[in-house]
XYZ file of C-alpha atoms in Angstrom:
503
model
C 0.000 0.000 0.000
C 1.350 3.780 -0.415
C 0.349 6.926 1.719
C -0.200 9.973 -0.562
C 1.258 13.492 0.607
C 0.846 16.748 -0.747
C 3.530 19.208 -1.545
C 3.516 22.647 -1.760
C 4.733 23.026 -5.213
C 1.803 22.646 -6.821
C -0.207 19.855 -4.654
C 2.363 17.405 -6.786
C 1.613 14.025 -4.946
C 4.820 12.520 -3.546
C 3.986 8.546 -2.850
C 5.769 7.509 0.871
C 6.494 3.350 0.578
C 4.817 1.719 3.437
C 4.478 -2.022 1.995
C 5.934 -2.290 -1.917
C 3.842 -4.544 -4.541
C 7.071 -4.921 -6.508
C 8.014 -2.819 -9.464
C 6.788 -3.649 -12.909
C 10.455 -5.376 -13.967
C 9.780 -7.396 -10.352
C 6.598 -8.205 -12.107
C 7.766 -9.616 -14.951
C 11.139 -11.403 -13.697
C 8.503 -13.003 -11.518
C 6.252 -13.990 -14.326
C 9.085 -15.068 -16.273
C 10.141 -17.762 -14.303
C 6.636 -18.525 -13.264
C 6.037 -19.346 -16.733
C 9.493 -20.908 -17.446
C 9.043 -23.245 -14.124
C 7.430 -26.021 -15.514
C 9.028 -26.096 -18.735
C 12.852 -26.180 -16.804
C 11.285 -29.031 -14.368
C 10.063 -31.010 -17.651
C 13.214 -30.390 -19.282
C 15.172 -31.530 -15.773
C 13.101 -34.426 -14.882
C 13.768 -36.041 -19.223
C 17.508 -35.203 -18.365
C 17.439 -37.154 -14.954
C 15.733 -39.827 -16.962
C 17.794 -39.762 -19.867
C 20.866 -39.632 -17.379
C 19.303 -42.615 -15.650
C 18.526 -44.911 -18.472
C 22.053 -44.385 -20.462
C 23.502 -45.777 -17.147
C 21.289 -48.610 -16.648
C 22.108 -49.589 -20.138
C 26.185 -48.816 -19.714
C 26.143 -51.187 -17.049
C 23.394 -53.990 -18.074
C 25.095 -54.196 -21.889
C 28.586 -53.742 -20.424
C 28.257 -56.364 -17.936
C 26.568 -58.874 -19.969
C 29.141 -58.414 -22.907
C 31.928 -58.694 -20.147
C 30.273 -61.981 -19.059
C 30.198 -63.244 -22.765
C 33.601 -62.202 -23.776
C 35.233 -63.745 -20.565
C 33.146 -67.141 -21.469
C 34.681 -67.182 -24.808
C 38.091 -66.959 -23.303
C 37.653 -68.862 -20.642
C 36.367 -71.577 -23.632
C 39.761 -71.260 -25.210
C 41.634 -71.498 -22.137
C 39.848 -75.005 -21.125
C 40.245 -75.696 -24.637
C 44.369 -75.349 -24.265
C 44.436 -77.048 -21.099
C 42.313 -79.692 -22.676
C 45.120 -80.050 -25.310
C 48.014 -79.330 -23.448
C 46.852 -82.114 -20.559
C 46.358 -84.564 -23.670
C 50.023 -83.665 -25.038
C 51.111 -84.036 -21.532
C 49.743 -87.708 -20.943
C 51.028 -88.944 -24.431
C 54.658 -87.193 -24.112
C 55.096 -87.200 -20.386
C 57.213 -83.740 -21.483
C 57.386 -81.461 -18.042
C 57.292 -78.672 -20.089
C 53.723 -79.353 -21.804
C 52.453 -79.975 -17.774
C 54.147 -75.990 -17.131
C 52.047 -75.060 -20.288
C 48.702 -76.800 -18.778
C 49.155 -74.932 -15.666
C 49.673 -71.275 -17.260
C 46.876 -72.310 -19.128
C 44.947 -72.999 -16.111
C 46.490 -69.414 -14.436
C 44.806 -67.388 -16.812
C 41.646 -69.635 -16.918
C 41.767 -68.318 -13.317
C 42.499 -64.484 -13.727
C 39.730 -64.220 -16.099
C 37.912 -65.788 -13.807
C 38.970 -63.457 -11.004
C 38.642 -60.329 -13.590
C 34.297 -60.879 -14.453
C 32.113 -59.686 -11.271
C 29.692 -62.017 -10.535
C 27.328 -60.371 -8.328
C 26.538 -57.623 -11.374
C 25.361 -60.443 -13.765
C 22.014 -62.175 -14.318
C 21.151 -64.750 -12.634
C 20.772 -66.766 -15.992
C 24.730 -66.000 -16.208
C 26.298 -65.933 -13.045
C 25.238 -69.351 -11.625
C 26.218 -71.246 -15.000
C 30.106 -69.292 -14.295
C 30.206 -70.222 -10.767
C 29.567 -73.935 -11.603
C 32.163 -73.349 -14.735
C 35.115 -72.448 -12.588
C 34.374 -74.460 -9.384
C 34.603 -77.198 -11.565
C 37.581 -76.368 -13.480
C 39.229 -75.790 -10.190
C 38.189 -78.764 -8.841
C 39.063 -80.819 -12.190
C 42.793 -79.079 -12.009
C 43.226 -80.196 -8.407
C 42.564 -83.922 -9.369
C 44.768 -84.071 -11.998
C 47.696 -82.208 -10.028
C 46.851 -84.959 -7.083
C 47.168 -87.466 -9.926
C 50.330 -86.138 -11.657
C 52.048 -85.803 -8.079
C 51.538 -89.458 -7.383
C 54.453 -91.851 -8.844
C 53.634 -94.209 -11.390
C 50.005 -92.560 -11.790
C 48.996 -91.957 -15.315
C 45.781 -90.088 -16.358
C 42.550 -92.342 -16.796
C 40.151 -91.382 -20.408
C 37.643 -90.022 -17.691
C 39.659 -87.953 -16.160
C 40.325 -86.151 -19.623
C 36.709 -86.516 -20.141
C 35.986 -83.788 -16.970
C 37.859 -80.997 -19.635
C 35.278 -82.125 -22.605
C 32.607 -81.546 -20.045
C 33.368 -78.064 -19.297
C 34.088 -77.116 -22.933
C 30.503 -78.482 -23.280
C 29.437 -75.940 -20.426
C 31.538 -73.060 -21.609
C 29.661 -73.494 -25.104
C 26.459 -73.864 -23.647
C 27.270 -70.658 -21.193
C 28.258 -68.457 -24.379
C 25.015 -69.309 -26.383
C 22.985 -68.411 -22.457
C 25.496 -65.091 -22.879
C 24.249 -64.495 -26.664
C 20.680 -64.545 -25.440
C 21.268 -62.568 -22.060
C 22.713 -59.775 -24.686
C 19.246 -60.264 -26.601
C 17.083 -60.103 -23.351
C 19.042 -56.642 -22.662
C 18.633 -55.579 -25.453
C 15.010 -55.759 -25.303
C 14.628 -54.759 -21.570
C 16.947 -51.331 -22.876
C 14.061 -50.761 -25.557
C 11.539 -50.620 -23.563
C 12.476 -48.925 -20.770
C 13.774 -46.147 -23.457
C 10.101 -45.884 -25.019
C 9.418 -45.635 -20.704
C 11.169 -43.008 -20.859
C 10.055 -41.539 -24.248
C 6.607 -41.484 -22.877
C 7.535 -40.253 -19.239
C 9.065 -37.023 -21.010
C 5.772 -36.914 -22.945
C 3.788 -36.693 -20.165
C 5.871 -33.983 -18.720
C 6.606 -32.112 -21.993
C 2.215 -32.315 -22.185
C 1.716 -31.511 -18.512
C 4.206 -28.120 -18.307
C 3.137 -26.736 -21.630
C -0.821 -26.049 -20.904
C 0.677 -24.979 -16.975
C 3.538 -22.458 -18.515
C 0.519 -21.389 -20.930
C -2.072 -20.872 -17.942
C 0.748 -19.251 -15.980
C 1.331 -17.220 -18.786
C -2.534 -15.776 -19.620
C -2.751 -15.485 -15.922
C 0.511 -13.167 -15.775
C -0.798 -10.959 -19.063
C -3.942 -10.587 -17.265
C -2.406 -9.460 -13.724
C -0.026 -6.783 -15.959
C -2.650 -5.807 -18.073
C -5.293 -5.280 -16.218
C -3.979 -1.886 -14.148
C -3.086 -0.777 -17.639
C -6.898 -1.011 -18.846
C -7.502 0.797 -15.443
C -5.655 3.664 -16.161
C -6.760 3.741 -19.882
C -10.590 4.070 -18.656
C -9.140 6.496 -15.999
C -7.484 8.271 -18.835
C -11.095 8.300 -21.306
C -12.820 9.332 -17.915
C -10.828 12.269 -17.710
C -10.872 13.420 -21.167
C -14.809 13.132 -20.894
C -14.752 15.465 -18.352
C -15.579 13.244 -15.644
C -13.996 13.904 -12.433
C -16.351 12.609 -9.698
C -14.706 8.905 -9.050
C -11.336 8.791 -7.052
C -8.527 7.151 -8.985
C -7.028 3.797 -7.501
C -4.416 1.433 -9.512
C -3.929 -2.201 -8.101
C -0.904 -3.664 -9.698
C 3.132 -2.876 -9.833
C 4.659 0.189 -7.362
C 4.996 1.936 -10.688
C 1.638 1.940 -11.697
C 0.484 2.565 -8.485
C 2.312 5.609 -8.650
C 1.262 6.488 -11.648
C -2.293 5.523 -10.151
C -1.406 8.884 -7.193
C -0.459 11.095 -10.189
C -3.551 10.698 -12.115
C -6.135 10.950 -9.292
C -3.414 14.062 -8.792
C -4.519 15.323 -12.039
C -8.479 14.283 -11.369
C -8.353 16.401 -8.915
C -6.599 19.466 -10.352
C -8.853 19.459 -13.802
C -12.009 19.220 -11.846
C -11.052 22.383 -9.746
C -9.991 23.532 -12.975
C -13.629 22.709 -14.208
C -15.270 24.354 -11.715
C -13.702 27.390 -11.898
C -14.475 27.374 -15.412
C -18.032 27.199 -14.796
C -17.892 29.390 -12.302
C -16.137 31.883 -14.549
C -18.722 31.427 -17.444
C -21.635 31.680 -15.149
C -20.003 34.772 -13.741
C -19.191 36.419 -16.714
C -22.183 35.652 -18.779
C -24.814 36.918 -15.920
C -22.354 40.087 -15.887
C -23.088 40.667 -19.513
C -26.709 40.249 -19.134
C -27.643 43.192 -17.815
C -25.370 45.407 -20.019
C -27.056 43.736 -22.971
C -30.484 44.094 -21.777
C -30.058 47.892 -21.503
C -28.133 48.152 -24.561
C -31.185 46.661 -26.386
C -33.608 48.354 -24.511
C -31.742 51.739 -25.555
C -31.750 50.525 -29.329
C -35.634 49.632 -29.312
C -36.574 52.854 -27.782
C -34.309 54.930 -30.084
C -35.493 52.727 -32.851
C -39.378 53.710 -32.135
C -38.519 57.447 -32.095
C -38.791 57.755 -28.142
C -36.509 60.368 -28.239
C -37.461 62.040 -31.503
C -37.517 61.179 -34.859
C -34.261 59.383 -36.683
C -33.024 60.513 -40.232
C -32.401 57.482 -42.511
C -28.693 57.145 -41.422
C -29.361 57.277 -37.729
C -31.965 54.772 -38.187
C -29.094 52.310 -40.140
C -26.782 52.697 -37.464
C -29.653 52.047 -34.611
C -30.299 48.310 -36.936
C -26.797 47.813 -36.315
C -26.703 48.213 -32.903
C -29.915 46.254 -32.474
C -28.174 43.278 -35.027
C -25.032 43.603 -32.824
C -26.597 43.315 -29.773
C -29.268 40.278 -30.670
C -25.730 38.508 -31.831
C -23.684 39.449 -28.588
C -27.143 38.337 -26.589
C -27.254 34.824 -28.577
C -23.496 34.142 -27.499
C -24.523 34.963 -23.870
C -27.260 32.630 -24.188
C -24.971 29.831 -25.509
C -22.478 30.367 -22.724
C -25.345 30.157 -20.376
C -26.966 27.174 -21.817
C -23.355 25.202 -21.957
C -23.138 25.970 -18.482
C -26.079 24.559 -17.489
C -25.523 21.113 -19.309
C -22.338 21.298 -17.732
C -24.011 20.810 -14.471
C -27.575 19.277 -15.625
C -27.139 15.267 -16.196
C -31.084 15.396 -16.715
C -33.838 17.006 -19.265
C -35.977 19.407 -17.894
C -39.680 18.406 -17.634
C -41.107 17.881 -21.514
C -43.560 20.025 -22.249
C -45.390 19.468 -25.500
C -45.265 22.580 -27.884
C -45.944 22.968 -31.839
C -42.327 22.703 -33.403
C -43.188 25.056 -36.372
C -44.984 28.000 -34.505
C -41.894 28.238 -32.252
C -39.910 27.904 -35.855
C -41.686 31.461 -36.851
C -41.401 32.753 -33.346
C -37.251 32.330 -33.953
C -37.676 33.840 -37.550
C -39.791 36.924 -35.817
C -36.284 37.452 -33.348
C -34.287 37.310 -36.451
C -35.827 39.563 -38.764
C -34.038 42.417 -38.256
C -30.839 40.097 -39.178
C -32.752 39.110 -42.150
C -33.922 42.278 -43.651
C -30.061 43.327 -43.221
C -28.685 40.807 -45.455
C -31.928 40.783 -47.404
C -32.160 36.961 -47.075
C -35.547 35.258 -48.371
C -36.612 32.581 -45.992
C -38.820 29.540 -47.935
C -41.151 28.120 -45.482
C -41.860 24.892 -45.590
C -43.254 23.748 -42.365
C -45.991 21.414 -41.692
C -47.717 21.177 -38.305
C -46.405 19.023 -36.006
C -46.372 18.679 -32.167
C -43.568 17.562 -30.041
C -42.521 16.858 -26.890
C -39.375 17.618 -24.932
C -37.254 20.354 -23.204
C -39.018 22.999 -25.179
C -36.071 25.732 -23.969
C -33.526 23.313 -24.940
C -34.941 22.407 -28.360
C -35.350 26.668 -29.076
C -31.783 27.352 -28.273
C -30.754 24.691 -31.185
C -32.909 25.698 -33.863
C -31.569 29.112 -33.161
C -28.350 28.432 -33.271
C -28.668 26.556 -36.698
C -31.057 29.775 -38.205
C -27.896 31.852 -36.300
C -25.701 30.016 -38.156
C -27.416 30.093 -41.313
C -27.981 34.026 -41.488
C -24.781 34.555 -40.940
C -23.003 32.263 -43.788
C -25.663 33.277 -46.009
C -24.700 35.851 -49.156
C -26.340 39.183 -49.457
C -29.660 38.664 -51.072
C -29.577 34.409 -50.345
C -31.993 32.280 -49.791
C -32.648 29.810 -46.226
C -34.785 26.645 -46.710
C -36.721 25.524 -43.686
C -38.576 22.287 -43.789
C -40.218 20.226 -41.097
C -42.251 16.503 -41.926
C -42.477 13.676 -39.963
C -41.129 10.453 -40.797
C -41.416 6.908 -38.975
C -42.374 8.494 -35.720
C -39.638 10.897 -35.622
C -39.745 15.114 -36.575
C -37.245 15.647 -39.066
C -36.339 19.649 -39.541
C -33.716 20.312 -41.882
C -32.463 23.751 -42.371
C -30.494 24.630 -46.194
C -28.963 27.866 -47.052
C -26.686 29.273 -50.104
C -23.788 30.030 -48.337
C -19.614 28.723 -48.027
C -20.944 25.258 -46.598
C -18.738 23.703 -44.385
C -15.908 21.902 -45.728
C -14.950 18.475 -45.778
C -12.092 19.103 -42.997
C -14.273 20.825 -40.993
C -17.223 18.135 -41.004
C -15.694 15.759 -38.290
C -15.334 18.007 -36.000
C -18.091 20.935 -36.509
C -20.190 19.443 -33.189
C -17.503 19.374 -30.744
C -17.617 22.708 -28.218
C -15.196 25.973 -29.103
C -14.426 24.554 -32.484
C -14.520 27.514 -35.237
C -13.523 26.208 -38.997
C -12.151 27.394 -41.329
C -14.664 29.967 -42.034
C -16.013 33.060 -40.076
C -18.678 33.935 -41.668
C -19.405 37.635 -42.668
C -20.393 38.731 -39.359
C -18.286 41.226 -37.356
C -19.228 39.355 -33.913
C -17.265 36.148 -33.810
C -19.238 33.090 -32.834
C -18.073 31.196 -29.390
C -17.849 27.678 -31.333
C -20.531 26.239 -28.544
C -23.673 26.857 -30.888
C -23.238 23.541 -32.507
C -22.126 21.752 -29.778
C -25.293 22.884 -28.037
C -27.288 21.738 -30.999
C -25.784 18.147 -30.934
C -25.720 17.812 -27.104
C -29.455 18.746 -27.156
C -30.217 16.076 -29.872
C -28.227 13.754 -27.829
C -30.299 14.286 -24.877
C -33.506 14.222 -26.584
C -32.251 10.508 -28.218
C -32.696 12.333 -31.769
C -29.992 12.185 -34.182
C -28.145 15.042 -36.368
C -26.357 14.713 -39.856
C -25.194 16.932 -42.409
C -26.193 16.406 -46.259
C -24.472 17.038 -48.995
C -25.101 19.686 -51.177
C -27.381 20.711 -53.828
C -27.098 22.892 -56.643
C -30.239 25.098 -55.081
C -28.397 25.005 -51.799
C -24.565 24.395 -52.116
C -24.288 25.692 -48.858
C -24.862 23.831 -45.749
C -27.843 21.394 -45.088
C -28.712 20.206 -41.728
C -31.094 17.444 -40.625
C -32.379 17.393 -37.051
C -34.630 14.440 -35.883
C -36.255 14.137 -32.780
C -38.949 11.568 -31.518
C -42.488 13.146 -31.182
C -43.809 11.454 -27.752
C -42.415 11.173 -24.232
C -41.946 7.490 -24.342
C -38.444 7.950 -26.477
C -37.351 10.678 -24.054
C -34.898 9.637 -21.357
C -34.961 10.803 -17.806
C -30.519 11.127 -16.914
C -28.545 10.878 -19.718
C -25.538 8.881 -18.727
């Protein structure tokens, strides 16, 4: 967790540790090896395996091939003693008895050389009887030989054909022990074949779970602080900003509920700056006008035709400056309004002429023909809210408009909905200009040909009011009788399609 202070320089949060989450590189060393664990403890337990079965085979193969190989020789050493006692018993030559007993030596140190205790069963009892026999064989005939006048009897030469018999028969028992190995070695390699298998199939859905799980720790504080982020460019400042996750993004978490907190004092003194300085222009206004009216009906004596022109001006001028005032007013309210005002139902084109009564003194200036085409039909909604838009669009109109133009009005009904649209013979609005025409304190390209410039809230009023109402607003292209702008407002006739809290 982390304790937020406030400096002095600015209210700049500085975060105090108290217990640390870890750091978004701890993070993702952590994950890391989470993710890499099982796959290092697959690969580790197939090595051990691996490591474990080319042993078992070293020694199993070795030792049986020992065994085998010291059967064959001691086969040709029983064969040579065989011989050498035979030579012996014909010749009576000492030196062929020294040759049967070297013979019989090394029959003996091979012997000595193969461990028993390592070798089958099958293989080791067979060589246990081979040499106890051959030693007890040798002892006989030395006991014979040492007696005088004792000569060696056909059976006791016999005892060596015997054990060449056995030595034969133990090789061919070796040949097969090499086969059994063999066979024992296969299988426990495909053991271990499928052992790694099941290890190699067991870590790689775990390092993939690890993995999804890891992404999704790490990625969800980032999601947090994008919504935090589109909160705050929305203007929304209400809910207190809190990051789970990494020290980091923690911090980061303190600096943007810093920043919350700084754009919605910001926002209020906006507001409070707009309300302010609009209600201070009222009252200026209102006696301005009142002033141009009464010198305008010859209150205070009758005007020449100049005077009167510069009294339409200052009447224009101040129905303009009033109709910014209003729009400041009107975005400050929706600033702070979530919620329509109570509908009331009202006759959509009879407040239409009502606007173009306000307006005609803007009219007759620029000697603009209006072309009426309004059917009757009633609505219902925020009737205050719906007059401020379709006077900001007829504002609008006038005022790109050519000397001597002309400014369609239309209003029908279509599929439950009122559709007004509004066409005049002015600039239009360009194609750069079109995305971004309904967002507040956004000008164009063009000004107009109006000495008051506009605000850029008139039609962001007109879309947030459509908005609210759950109408819809569009431009059209344009026409060669209007190649100037063309606006379609549609808003639903009956209460049931109005919302209560827009959210």
């Amino acid at each position: 967790m982390r304790r937020v202070e406030w400096t002095d320089a600015g209210d700049l949060p500085r975060a105090t540790r108290r217990f640390s989450t870890g750091s978004l590189y701890h993070w993702s060393l952590v994950g890391f090896l989470l993710v890499t664990l099982p796959l290092v403890m697959a690969l580790i337990s197939g090595l051990l395996a691996v490591s474990e079965y080319t042993e078992k085979s070293q020694q199993a193969l070795f030792q049986t091939v020992r065994a085998t190989e010291g059967g064959r020789t001691l086969l040709e050493r029983l064969v040579s003693m065989e011989r050498g006692i035979r030579q012996f018993q014909i010749l009576q030559d000492p030196e062929l008895l020294s040759v049967y007993r070297l013979h019989h030596n090394a029959f003996v140190e091979v012997a000595q050389g193969l461990r028993f205790d390592d070798l089958s069963k099958d293989l080791r009892i067979p060589l246990e009887g081979l040499v106890a026999a051959e030693q007890g064989l040798f002892q006989h005939i030395q006991e014979k030989i040492g007696k005088a006048r004792t000569s060696l009897t056909t059976d006791d030469l016999q005892g060596y054909v015997t054990l060449t018999l056995q030595a034969r028969a133990l090789l061919q028992t070796g040949g097969k022990q090499v086969g059994i190995e063999a066979e024992a070695l296969s299988r426990e390699a495909s053991r271990v074949r499928g052992s790694m298998l099941r290890w190699a199939i067991l870590a790689l859905p775990l390092a993939l779970v690890l993995g999804l799980l890891f992404v999704y720790l790490l990625t969800r504080p980032i999601r947090h602080i994008e919504r935090v982020i589109s909160e705050l460019g929305a203007g929304r400042f209400d809910q207190p900003v809190e990051i789970r996750g990494p020290s980091d993004l923690e911090a980061l978490g303190h600096h943007l509920d810093w920043l919350r907190q700084r754009l919605r004092a910001l926002e209020g003194e906006k507001q409070q700056f707009i309300r302010n300085i609009s209600h201070e222009l009222k009252t200026p206004l209102a006696t301005l006008r009142e002033g141009a009216d009464l010198l305008e009906d010859e209150v205070v004596g009758e005007l020449n035709p100049e005077q009167r022109e510069i009294v339409q001006l200052m009447t224009i001028g101040t129905l303009q400056l009033n109709g910014l005032v209003e729009n400041l007013l009107e975005f400050q309210r929706l600033a702070n309004q979530r919620t329509l005002a109570e509908p009331s139902e009202f006759e959509w084109a009879q407040l239409l002429r009502k606007l173009l009564d306000d307006y005609r003194l803007l009219l007759k200036s620029k000697q603009l023909q209006i072309v009426d085409n309004l059917m009757t039909v009633t609505i219902q909604g925020d009737r205050e809210a719906i007059r401020m838009a379709l006077g900001n669009l007829l504002n609008n109109a006038i005022k790109f408009s050519p000397e001597g133009g002309r400014i369609r009005l239309s209003l029908s009904v279509e599929q439950g909905m009122g559709s007004f649209l509004i066409e005049d013979q002015g600039e239009g609005i360009s194609m750069q200009d079109q995305p971004y025409v309904f967002e507040e304190f956004y000008q164009g390209t063009s000004s107009g040909r109006s000495s008051v410039k506009g605000s850029g809230l008139g039609l962001a009023l007109v879309h947030d009011t459509v908005l609210r109402h759950r109408g819809g607003i569009s431009l059209l292209p344009a026409t060669e009788a209007y190649p100037g702008a063309r606006i379609c407002m549609e808003l639903p006739l009956g209460p049931d399609r109005l919302p209560g809290a827009i959210t």
